[in-house]
Coordinates of N, CA and C in Angstrom, one line a residue:
X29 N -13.1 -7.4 10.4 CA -12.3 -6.5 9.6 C -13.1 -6.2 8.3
X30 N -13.1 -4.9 7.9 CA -13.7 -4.3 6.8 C -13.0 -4.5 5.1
X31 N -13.6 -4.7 4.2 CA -12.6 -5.7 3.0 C -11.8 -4.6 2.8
X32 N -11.9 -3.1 3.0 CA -10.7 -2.4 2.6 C -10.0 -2.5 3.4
X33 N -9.7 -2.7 4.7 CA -8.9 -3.1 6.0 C -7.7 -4.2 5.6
X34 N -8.5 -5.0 5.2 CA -8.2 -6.3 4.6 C -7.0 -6.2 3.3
X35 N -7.9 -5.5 2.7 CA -7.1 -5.1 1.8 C -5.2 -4.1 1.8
X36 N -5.6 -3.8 2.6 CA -4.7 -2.5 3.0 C -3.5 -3.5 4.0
X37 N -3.9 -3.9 4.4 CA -3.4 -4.9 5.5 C -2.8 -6.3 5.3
X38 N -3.1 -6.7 4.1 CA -2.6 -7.8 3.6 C -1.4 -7.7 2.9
X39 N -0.1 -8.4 3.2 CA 1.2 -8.7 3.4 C 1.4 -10.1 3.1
X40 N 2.5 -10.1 1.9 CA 3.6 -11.3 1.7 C 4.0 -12.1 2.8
X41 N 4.3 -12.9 3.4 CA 4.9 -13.7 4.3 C 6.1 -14.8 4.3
X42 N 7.0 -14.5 4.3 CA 8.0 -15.6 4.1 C 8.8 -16.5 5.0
X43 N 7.9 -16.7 6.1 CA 8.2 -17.3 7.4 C 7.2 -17.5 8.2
X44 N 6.8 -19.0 8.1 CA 5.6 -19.1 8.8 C 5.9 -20.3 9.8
X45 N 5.0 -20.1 11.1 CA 5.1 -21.1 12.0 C 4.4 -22.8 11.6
X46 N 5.1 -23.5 12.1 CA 3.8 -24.5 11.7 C 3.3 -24.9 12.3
X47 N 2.6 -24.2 13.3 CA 0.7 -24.5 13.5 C -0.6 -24.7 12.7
X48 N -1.0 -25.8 12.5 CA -2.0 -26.2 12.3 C -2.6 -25.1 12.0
X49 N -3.6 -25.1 11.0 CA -4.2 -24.0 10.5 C -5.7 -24.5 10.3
X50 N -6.3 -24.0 11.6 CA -7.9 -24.5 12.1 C -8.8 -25.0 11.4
X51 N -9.8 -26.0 11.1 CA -10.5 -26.6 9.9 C -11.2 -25.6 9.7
X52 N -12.1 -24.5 10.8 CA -13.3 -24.1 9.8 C -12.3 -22.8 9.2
X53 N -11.5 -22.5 9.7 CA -10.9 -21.3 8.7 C -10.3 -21.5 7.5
X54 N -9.7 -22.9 7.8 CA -9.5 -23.4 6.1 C -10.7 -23.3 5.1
X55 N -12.0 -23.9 5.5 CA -13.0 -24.1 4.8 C -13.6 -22.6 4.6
X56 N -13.4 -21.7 5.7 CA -13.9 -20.2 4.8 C -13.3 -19.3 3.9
X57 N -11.9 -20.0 4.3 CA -11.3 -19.5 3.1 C -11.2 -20.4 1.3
X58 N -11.1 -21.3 1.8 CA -11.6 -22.0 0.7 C -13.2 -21.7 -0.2
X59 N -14.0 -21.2 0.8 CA -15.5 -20.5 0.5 C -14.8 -19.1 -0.3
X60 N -14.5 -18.8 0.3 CA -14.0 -17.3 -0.2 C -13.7 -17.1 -1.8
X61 N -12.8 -18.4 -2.2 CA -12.4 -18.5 -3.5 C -13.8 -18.8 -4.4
X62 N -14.6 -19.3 -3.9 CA -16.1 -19.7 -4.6 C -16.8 -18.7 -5.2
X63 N -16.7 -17.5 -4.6 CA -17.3 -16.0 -4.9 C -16.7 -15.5 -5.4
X64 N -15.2 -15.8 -6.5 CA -14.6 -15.0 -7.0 C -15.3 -15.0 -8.9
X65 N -15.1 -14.5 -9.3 CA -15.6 -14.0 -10.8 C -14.7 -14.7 -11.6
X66 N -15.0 -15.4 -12.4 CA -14.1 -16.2 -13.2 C -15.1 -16.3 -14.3
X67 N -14.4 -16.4 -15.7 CA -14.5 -15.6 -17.0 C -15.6 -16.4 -17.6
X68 N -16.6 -15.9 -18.6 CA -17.9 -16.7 -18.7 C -18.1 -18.2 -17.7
X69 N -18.4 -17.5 -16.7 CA -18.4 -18.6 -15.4 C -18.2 -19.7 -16.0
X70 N -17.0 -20.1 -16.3 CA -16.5 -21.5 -16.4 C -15.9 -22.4 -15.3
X71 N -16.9 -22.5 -14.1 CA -16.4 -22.9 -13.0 C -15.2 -24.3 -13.1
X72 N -16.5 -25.0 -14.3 CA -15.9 -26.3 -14.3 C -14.4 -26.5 -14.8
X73 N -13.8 -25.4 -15.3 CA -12.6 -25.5 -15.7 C -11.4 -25.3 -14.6
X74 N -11.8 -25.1 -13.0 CA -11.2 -25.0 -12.3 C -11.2 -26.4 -10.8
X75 N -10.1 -26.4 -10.5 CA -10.0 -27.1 -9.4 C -9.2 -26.4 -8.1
X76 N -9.8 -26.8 -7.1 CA -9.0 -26.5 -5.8 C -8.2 -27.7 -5.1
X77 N -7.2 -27.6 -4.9 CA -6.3 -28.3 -4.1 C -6.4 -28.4 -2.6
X78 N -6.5 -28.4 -2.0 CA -6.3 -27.8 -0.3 C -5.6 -28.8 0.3
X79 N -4.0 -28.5 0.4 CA -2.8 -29.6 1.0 C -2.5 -28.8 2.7
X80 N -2.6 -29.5 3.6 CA -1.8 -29.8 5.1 C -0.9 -31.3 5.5
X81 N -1.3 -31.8 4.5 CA -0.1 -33.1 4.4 C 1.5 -32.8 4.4
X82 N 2.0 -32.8 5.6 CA 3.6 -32.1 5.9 C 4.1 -33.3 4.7
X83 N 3.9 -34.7 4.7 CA 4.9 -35.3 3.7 C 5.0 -34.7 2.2
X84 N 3.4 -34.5 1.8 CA 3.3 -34.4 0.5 C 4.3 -32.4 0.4
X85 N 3.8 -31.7 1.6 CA 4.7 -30.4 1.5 C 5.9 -30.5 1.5
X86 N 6.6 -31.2 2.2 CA 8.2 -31.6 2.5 C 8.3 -32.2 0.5
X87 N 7.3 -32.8 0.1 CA 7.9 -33.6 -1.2 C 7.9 -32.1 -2.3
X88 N 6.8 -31.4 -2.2 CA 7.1 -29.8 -3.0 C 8.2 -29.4 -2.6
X89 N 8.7 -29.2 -1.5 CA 10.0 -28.8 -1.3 C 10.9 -29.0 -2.1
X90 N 11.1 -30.3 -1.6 CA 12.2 -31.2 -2.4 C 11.9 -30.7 -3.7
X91 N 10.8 -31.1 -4.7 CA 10.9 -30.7 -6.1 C 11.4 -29.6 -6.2
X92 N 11.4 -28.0 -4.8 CA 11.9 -27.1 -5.9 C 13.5 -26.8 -5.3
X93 N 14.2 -27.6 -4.1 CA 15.5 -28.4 -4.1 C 16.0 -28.9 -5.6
X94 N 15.6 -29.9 -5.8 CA 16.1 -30.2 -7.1 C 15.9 -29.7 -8.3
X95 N 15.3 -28.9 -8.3 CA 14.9 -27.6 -9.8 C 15.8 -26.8 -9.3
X96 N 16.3 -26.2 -8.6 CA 17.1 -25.5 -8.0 C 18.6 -25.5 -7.8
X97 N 18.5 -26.3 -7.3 CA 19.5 -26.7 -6.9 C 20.1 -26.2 -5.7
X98 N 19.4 -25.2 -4.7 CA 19.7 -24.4 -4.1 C 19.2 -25.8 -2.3
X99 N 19.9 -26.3 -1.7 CA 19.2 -27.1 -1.0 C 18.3 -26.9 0.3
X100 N 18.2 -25.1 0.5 CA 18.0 -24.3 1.2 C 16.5 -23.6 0.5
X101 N 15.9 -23.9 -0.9 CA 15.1 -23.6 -1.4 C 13.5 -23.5 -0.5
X102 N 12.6 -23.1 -0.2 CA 11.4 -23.3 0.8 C 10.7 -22.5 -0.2
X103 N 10.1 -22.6 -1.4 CA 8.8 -21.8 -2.1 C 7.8 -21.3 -1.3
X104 N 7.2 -22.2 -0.2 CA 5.7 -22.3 1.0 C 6.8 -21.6 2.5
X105 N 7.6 -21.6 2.4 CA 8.2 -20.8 3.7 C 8.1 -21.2 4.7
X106 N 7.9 -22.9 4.7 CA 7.7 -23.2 6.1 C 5.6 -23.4 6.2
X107 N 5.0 -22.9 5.3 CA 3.6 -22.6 5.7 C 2.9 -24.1 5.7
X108 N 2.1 -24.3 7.1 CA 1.6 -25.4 7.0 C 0.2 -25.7 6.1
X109 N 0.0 -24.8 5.1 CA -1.4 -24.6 4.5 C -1.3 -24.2 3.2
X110 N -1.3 -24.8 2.1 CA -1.0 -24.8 0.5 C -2.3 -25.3 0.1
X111 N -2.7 -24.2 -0.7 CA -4.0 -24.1 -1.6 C -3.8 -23.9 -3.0
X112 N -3.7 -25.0 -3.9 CA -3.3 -24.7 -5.3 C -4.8 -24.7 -6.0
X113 N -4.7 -23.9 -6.9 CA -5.8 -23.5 -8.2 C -5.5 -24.2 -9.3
X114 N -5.8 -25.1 -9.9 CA -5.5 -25.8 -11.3 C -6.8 -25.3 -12.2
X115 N -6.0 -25.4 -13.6 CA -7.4 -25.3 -14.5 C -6.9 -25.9 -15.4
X116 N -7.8 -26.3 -16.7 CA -8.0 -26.9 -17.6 C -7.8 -26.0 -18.9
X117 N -7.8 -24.6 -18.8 CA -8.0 -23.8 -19.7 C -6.6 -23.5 -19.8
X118 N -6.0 -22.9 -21.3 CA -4.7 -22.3 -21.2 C -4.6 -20.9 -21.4
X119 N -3.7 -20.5 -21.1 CA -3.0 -19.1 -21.3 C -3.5 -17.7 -20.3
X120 N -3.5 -16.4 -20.9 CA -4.2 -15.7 -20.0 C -5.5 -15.8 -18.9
X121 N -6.3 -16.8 -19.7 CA -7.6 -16.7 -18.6 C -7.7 -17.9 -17.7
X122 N -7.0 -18.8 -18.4 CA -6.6 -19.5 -16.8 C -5.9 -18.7 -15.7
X123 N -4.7 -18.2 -15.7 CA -4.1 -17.7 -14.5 C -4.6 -16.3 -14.4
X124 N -6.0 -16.0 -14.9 CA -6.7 -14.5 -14.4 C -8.0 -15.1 -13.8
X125 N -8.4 -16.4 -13.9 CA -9.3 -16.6 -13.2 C -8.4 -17.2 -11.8
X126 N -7.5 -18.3 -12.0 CA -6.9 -18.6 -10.8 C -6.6 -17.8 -9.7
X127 N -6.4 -16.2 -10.1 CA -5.8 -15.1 -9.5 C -7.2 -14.4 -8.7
X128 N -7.9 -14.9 -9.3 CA -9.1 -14.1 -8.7 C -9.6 -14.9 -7.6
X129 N -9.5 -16.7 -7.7 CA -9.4 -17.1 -6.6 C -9.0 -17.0 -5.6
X130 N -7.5 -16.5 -5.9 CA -6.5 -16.7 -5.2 C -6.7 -15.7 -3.8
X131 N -7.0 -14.5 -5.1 CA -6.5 -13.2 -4.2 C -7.6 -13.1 -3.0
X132 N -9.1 -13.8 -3.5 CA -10.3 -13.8 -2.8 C -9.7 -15.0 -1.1
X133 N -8.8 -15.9 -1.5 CA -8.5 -16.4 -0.1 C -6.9 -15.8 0.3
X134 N -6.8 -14.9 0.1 CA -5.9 -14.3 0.9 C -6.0 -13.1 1.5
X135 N -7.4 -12.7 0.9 CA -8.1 -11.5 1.6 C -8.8 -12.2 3.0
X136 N -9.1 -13.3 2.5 CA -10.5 -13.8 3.8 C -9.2 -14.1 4.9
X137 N -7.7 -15.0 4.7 CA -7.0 -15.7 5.3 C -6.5 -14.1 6.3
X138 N -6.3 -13.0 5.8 CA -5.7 -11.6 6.2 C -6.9 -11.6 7.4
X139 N -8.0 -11.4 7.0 CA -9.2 -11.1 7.9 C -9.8 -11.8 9.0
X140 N -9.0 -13.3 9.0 CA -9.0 -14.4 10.0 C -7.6 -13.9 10.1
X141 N -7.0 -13.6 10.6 CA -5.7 -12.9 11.2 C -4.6 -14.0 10.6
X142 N -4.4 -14.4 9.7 CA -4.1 -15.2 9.5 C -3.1 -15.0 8.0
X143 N -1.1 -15.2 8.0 CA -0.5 -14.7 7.1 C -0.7 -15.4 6.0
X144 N 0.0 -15.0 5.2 CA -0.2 -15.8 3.8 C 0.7 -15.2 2.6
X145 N 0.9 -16.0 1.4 CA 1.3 -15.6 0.6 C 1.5 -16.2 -0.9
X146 N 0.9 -15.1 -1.9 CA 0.8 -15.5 -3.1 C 1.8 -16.6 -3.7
X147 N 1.7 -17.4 -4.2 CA 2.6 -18.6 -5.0 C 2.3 -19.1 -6.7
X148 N 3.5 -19.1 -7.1 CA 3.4 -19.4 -8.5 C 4.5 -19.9 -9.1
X149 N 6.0 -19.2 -9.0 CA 7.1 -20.1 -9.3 C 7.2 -21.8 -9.1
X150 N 6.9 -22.0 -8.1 CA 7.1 -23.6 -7.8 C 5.8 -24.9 -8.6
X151 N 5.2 -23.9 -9.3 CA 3.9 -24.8 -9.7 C 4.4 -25.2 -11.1
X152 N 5.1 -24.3 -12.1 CA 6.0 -25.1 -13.2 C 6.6 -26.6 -13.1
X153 N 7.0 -26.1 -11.6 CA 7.9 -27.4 -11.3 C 7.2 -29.5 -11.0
X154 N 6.0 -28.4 -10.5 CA 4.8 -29.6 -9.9 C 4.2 -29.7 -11.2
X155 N 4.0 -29.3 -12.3 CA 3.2 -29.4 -13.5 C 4.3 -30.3 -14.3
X156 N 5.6 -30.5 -14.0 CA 6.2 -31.6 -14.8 C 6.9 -32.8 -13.8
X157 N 5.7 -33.3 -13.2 CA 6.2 -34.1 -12.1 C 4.6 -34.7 -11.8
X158 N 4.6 -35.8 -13.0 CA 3.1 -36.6 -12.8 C 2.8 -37.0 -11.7
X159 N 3.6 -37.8 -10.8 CA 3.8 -39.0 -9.7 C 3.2 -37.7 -8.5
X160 N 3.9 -36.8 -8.9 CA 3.4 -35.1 -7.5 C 2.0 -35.0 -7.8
X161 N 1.6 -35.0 -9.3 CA 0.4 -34.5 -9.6 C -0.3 -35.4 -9.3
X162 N -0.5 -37.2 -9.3 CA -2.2 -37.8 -9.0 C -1.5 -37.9 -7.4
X163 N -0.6 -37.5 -6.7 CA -0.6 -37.9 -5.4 C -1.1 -36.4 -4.9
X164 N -1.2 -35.1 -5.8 CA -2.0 -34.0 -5.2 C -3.8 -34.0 -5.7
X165 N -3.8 -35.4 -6.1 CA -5.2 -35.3 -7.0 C -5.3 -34.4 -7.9
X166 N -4.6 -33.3 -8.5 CA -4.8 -32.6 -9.5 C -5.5 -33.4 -11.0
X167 N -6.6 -33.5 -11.0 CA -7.4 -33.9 -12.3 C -6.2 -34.2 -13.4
X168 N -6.8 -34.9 -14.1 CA -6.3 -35.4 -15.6 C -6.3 -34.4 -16.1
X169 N -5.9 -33.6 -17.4 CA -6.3 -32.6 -18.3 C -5.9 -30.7 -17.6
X170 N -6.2 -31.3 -15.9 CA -5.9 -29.5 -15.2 C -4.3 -29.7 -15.1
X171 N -3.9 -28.2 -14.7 CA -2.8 -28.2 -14.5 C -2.2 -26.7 -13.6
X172 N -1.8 -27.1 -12.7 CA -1.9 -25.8 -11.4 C -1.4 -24.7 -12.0
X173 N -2.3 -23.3 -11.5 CA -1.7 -22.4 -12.3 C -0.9 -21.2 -11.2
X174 N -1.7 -21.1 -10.3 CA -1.7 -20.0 -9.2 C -2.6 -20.7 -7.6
X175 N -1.2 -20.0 -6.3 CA -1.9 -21.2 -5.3 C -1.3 -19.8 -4.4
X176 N -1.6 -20.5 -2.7 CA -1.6 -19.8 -1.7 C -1.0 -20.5 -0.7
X177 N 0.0 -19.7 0.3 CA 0.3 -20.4 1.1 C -0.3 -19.7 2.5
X178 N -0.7 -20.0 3.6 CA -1.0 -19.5 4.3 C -0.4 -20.6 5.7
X179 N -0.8 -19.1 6.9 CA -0.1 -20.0 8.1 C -0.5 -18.6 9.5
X180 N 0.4 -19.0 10.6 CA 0.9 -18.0 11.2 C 2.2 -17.4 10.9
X181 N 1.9 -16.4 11.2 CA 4.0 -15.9 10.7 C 4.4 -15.8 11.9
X182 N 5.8 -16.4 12.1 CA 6.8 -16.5 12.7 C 6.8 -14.9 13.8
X183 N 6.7 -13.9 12.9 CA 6.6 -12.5 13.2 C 5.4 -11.6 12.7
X184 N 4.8 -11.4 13.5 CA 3.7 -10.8 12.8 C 4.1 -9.4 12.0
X185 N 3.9 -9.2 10.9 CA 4.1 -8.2 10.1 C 3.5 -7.0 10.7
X186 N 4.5 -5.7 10.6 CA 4.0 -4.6 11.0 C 2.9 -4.2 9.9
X187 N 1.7 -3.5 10.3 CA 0.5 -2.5 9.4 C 1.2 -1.9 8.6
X188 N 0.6 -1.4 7.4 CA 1.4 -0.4 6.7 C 0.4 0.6 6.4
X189 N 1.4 1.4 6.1 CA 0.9 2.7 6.1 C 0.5 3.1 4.7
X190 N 1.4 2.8 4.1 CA 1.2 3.4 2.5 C 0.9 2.1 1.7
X191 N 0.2 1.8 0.5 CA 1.2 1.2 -0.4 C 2.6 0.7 -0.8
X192 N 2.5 -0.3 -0.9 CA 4.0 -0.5 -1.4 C 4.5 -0.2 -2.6
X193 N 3.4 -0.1 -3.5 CA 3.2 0.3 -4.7 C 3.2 1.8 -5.2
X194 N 4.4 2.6 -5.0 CA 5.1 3.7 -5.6 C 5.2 3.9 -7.0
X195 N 5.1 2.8 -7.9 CA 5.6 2.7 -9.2 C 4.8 3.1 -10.4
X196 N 3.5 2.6 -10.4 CA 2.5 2.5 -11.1 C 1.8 3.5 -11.3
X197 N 1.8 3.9 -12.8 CA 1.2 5.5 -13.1 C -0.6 5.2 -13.1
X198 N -0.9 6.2 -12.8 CA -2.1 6.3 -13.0 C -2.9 7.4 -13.6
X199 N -3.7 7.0 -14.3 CA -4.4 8.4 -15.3 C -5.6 8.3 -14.9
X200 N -6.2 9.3 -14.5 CA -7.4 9.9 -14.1 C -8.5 10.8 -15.7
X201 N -9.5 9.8 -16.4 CA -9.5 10.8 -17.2 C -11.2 11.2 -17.0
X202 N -11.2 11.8 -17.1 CA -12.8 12.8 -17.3 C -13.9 13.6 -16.2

């Protein structure tokens, strides 16, 4: 698949199967994030997570069950493949470099036919929950900012045709 293909083709997912999600495709998408641009290459201020541990996923759950209170809550949608981004930096350019991670393994995950979908709400919740944090290894000092869930989807999402993105003005100047 062509990166604009990729691009064009890549879809939210909110229902994923849980099939095992192949080692070397984990590992090229995990590569993928490696070539992303992140701000006076401050690599060292980032960390990658890469979780398939159903207990430790079933225990994210739960945390956003009880932030919730909703007991029906699934942030990962079922996805057997959670990739969190931590950094060490605060404010804007931590979660603009995380993003740029992010978005680089959900393009490569699209391109290995493979769904996915952006995550961020539930990581508040894992950032005040130590006992979650050294049992995700997340470093001393980082703190997750922006992550990915990926899987097979339940239903494969139809192509699209347009954008979804109707909203957003754009100025063409010169």
């Amino acid at each position: 698949m062509e990166v604009y293909e990729a691009i064009k083709s890549r879809v939210s997912t909110r229902s994923f199967r849980p099939d095992r999600v192949p080692e070397d495709a984990v590992r090229e998408i995990v590569e993928a994030a490696l070539y992303a641009p992140v701000g006076m290459h401050r690599f060292d201020t980032l960390h990658i997570t890469v979780l398939q541990d159903k207990e430790l996923l079933e225990k994210i759950r739960r945390a956003a069950v009880e932030h919730s209170g909703d007991e029906h809550a699934d942030p990962l949608h079922g996805a057997p493949l959670f990739i969190i981004v931590s950094s060490s930096q605060e404010g804007d350019i931590a979660g603009a470099n995380a993003a740029c991670l992010v978005e680089n393994m959900l393009l490569r995950a699209t391109d290995l036919g493979l769904e996915n979908l952006y995550i961020r709400g539930v990581l508040a919740v894992l950032s005040k929950d130590g006992e979650l944090l050294r049992e995700l290894r997340i470093p001393a000092g980082m703190k997750p900012v922006a992550a990915a869930a990926i899987g097979y989807a339940e239903k494969k999402p139809a192509p699209r045709e347009t954008p979804f993105n109707n909203v957003t003005k754009v100025d063409y100047i010169g």
